[in-house]
Coordinates of C-alpha atoms in Angstrom, one line a residue:
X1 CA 15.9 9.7 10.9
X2 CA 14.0 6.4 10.3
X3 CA 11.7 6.6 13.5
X4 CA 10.3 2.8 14.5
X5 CA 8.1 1.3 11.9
X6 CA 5.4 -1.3 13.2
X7 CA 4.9 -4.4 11.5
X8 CA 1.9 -5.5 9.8
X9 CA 2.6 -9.3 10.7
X10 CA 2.5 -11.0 13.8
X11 CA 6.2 -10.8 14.2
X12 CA 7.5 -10.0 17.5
X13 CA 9.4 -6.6 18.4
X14 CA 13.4 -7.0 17.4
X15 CA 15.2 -5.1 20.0
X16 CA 18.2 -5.2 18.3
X17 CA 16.8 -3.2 15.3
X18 CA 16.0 -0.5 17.9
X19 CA 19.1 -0.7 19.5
X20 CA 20.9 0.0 16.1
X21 CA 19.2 2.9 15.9
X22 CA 19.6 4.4 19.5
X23 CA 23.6 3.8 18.2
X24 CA 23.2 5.5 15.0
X25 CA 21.2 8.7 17.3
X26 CA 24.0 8.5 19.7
X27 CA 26.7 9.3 16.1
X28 CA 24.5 12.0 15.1
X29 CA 24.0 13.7 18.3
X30 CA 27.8 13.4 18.8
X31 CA 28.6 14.5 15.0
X32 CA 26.2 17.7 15.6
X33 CA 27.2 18.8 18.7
X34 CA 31.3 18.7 17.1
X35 CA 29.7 20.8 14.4
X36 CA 27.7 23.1 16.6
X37 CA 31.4 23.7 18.3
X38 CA 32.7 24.3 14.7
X39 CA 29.5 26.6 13.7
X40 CA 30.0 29.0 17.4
X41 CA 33.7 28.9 17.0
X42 CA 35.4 26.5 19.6
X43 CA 36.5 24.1 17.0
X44 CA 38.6 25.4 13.7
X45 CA 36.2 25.7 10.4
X46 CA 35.9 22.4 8.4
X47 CA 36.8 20.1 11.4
X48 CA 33.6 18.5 10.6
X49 CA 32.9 19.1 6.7
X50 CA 36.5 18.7 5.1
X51 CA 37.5 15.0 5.1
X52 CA 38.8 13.5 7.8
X53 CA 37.5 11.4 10.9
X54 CA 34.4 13.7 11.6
X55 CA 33.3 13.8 7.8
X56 CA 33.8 9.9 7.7
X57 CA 31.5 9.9 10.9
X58 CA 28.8 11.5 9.0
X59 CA 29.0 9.7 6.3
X60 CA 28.5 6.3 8.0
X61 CA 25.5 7.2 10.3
X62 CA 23.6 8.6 7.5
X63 CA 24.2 5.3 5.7
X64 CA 22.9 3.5 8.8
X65 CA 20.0 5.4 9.1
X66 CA 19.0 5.0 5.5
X67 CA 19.9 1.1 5.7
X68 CA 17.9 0.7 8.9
X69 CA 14.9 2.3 6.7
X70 CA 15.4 -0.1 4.1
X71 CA 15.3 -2.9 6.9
X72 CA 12.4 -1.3 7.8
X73 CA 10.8 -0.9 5.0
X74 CA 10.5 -4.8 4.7
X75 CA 9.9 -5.4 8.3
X76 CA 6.9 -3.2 7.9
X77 CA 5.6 -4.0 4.3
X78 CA 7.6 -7.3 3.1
X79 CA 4.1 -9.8 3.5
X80 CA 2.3 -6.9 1.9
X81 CA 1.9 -3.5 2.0
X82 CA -0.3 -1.8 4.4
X83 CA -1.3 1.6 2.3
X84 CA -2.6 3.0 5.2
X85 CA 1.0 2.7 7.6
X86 CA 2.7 3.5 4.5
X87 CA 1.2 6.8 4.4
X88 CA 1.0 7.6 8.1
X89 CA 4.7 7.4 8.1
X90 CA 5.5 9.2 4.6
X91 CA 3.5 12.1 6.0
X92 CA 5.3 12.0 9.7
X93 CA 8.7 11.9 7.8
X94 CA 7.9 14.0 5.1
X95 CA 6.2 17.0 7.6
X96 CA 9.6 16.2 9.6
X97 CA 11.2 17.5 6.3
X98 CA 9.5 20.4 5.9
X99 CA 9.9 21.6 9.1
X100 CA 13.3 20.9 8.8
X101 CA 14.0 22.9 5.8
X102 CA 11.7 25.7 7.6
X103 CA 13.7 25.4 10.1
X104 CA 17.3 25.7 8.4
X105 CA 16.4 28.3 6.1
X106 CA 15.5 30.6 9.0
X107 CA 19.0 29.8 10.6
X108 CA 21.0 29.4 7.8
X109 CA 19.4 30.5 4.4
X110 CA 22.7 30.4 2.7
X111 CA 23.1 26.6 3.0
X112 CA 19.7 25.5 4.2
X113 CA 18.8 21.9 4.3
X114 CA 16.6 21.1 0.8
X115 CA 17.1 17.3 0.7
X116 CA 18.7 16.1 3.8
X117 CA 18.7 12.9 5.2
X118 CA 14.4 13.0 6.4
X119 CA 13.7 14.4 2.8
X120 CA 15.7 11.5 1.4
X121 CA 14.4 8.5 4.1
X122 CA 10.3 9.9 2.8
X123 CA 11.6 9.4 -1.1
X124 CA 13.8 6.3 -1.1
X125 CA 10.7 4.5 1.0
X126 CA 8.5 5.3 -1.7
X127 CA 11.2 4.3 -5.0
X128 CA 11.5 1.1 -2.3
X129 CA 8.2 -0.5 -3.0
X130 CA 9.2 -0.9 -5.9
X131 CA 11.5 -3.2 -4.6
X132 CA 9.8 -5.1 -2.7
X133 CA 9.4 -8.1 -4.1
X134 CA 12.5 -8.3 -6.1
X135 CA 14.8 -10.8 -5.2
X136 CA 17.5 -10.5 -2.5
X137 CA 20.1 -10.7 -4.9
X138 CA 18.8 -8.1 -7.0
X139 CA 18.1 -5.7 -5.4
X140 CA 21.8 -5.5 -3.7
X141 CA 22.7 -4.9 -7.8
X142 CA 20.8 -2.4 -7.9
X143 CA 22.0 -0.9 -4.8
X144 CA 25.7 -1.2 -6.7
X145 CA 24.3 0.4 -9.8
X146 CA 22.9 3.5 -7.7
X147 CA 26.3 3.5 -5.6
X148 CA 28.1 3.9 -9.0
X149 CA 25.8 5.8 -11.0
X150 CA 27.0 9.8 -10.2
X151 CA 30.4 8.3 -11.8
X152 CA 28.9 7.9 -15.3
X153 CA 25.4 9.7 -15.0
X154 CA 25.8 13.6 -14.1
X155 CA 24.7 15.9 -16.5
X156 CA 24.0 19.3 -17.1
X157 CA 20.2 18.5 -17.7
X158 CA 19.8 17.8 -13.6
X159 CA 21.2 21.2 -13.0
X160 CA 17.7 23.0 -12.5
X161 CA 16.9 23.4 -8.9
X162 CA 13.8 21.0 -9.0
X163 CA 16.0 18.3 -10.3
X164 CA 18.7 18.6 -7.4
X165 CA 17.3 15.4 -5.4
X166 CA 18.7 13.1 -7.8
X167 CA 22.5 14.2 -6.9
X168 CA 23.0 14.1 -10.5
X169 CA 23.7 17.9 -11.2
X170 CA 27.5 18.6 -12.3
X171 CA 27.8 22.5 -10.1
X172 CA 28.2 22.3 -6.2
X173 CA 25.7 23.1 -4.0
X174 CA 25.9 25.0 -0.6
X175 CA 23.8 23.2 1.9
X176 CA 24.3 22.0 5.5
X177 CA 23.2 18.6 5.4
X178 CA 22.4 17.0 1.4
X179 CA 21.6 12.9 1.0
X180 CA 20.6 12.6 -2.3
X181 CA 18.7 9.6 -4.4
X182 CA 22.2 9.2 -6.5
X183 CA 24.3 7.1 -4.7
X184 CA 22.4 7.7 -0.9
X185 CA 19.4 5.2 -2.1
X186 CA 22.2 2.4 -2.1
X187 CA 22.2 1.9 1.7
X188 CA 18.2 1.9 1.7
X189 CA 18.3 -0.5 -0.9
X190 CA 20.9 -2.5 0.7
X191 CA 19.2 -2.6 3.6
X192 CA 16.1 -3.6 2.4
X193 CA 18.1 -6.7 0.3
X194 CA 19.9 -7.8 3.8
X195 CA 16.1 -8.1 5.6
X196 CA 14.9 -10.1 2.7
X197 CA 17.8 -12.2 3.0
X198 CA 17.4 -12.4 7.0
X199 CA 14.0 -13.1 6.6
X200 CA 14.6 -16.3 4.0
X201 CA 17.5 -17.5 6.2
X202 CA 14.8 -17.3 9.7
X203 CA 17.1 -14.9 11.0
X204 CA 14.8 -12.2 12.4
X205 CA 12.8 -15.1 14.4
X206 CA 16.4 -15.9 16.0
X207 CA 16.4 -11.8 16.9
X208 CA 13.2 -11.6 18.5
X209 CA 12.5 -11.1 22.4
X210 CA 8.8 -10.9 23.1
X211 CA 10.1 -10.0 26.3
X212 CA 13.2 -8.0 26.6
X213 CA 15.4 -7.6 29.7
X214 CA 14.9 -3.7 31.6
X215 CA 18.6 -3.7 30.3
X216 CA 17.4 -4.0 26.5
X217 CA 14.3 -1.8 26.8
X218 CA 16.6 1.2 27.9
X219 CA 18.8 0.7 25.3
X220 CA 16.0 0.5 22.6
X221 CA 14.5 3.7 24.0
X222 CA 15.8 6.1 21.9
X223 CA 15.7 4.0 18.7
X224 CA 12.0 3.8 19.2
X225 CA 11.8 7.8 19.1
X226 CA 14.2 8.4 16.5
X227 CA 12.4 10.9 14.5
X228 CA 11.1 13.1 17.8
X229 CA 14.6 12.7 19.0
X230 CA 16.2 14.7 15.6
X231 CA 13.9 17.1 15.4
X232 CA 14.4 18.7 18.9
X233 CA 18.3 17.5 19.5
X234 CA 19.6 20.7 17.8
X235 CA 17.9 23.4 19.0
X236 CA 18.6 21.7 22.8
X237 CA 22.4 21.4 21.6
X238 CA 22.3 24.7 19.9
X239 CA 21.1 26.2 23.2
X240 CA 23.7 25.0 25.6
X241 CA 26.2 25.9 23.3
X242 CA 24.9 29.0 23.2
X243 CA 24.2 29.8 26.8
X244 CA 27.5 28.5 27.5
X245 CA 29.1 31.1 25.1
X246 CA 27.1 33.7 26.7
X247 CA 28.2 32.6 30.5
X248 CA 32.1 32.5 29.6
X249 CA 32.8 35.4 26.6

């Protein structure tokens, strides 16, 4: 989960960046706890991982998360990069990761999570400096290319398990939660094209409020915490589910 990213410049807080990520934690939490139901039996297996609404639901907040990064990424480092906040938050995100597939493998080390979406937010904001100062334009067709590329790039060659963050690899993998560069990097990158483009058109200037409204502050709340707020969500969800289960079976 993209947590907050301060900005280097002297631009002003934008709320409404925040607030699209409390919205994007609000469709996680709500997705998770629909599979938690699924995982302790309430709900009938693959309500959430055969397609459908719930799979479409997954599908699109990961995408937001991963675009927010990319809007992120430029808010942050777009008038230059800032080594040292770059790697403060690689290594929050990419400890997040680790404790995350720590985390998994104990509970499920049939399917645990290798390259979710934290593992993939760390990678795709390093490839994304990359991208940095390449045009608006181009970098939204680049975004296409990535979005396109498992159609006409899998090969046996990125079957080897070191190899399986690419998304490349033509056998299936068993794994709870799997964003991959190939074609997950397309919403980071698209996001990171739409700031450039905001910023050009004075957009984000239009979006700032030095001093939000109570209203706007509770409502960014969450956004602002976004990486403390998945790491502990499941195991609080997990927990009620299961003391429920214990209270009424």
């Amino acid at each position: 989960m993209p947590p907050a990213v301060p900005s280097q410049t002297a631009r002003a807080r934008i709320p409404a960046l925040d607030i699209a990520r409390t919205v994007a934690i609000l469709a996680m939490v709500v997705f998770h706890f629909t599979f938690d139901l699924e995982l302790f039996g309430y709900l009938a297996p693959g309500t959430t991982t055969l397609p459908g609404p719930w799979r479409a639901l997954a599908v699109a907040t990961a995408s937001a998360f991963l675009f927010l990064a990319g809007v992120s990424l430029w808010m942050a480092h777009g008038s230059g990069i800032n080594w040292r906040a770059f790697w403060w938050r690689f290594g929050k995100v990419g400890g997040a990761a680790l404790l995350v597939t720590i985390g998994t493998y104990m509970a499920f080390p049939d399917a645990f999570v290798f390259f979710g979406i934290l593992h993939s937010i760390a990678l795709c904001s390093l490839f994304g400096l990359a991208a940095l100062r390449l045009p608006a334009a181009i970098t939204a067709i680049i975004a296409v290319a990535v979005f396109f590329a498992p159609d006409f790039a899998r090969s046996d060659l990125f079957n080897a398990p070191w190899l399986w963050w690419t998304g490349l690899q033509t056998i299936p993998l068993r794994t709870v939660d799997y964003e991959p560069i190939f074609p997950w990097f397309a919403a980071f990158l698209l996001g990171l094209a739409t700031a450039k483009a905001m910023d050009r058109a004075g957009l984000w200037a239009r979006l700032s409020a030095p001093a939000p409204s109570r209203t706007l502050r509770m409502l960014s709340f969450p956004g602002k915490h976004s990486l403390i707020i998945y790491l502990i969500h499941q195991p609080i969800l997990m927990g009620l589910i299961w003391s429920v289960t214990q209270l009424v079976r």
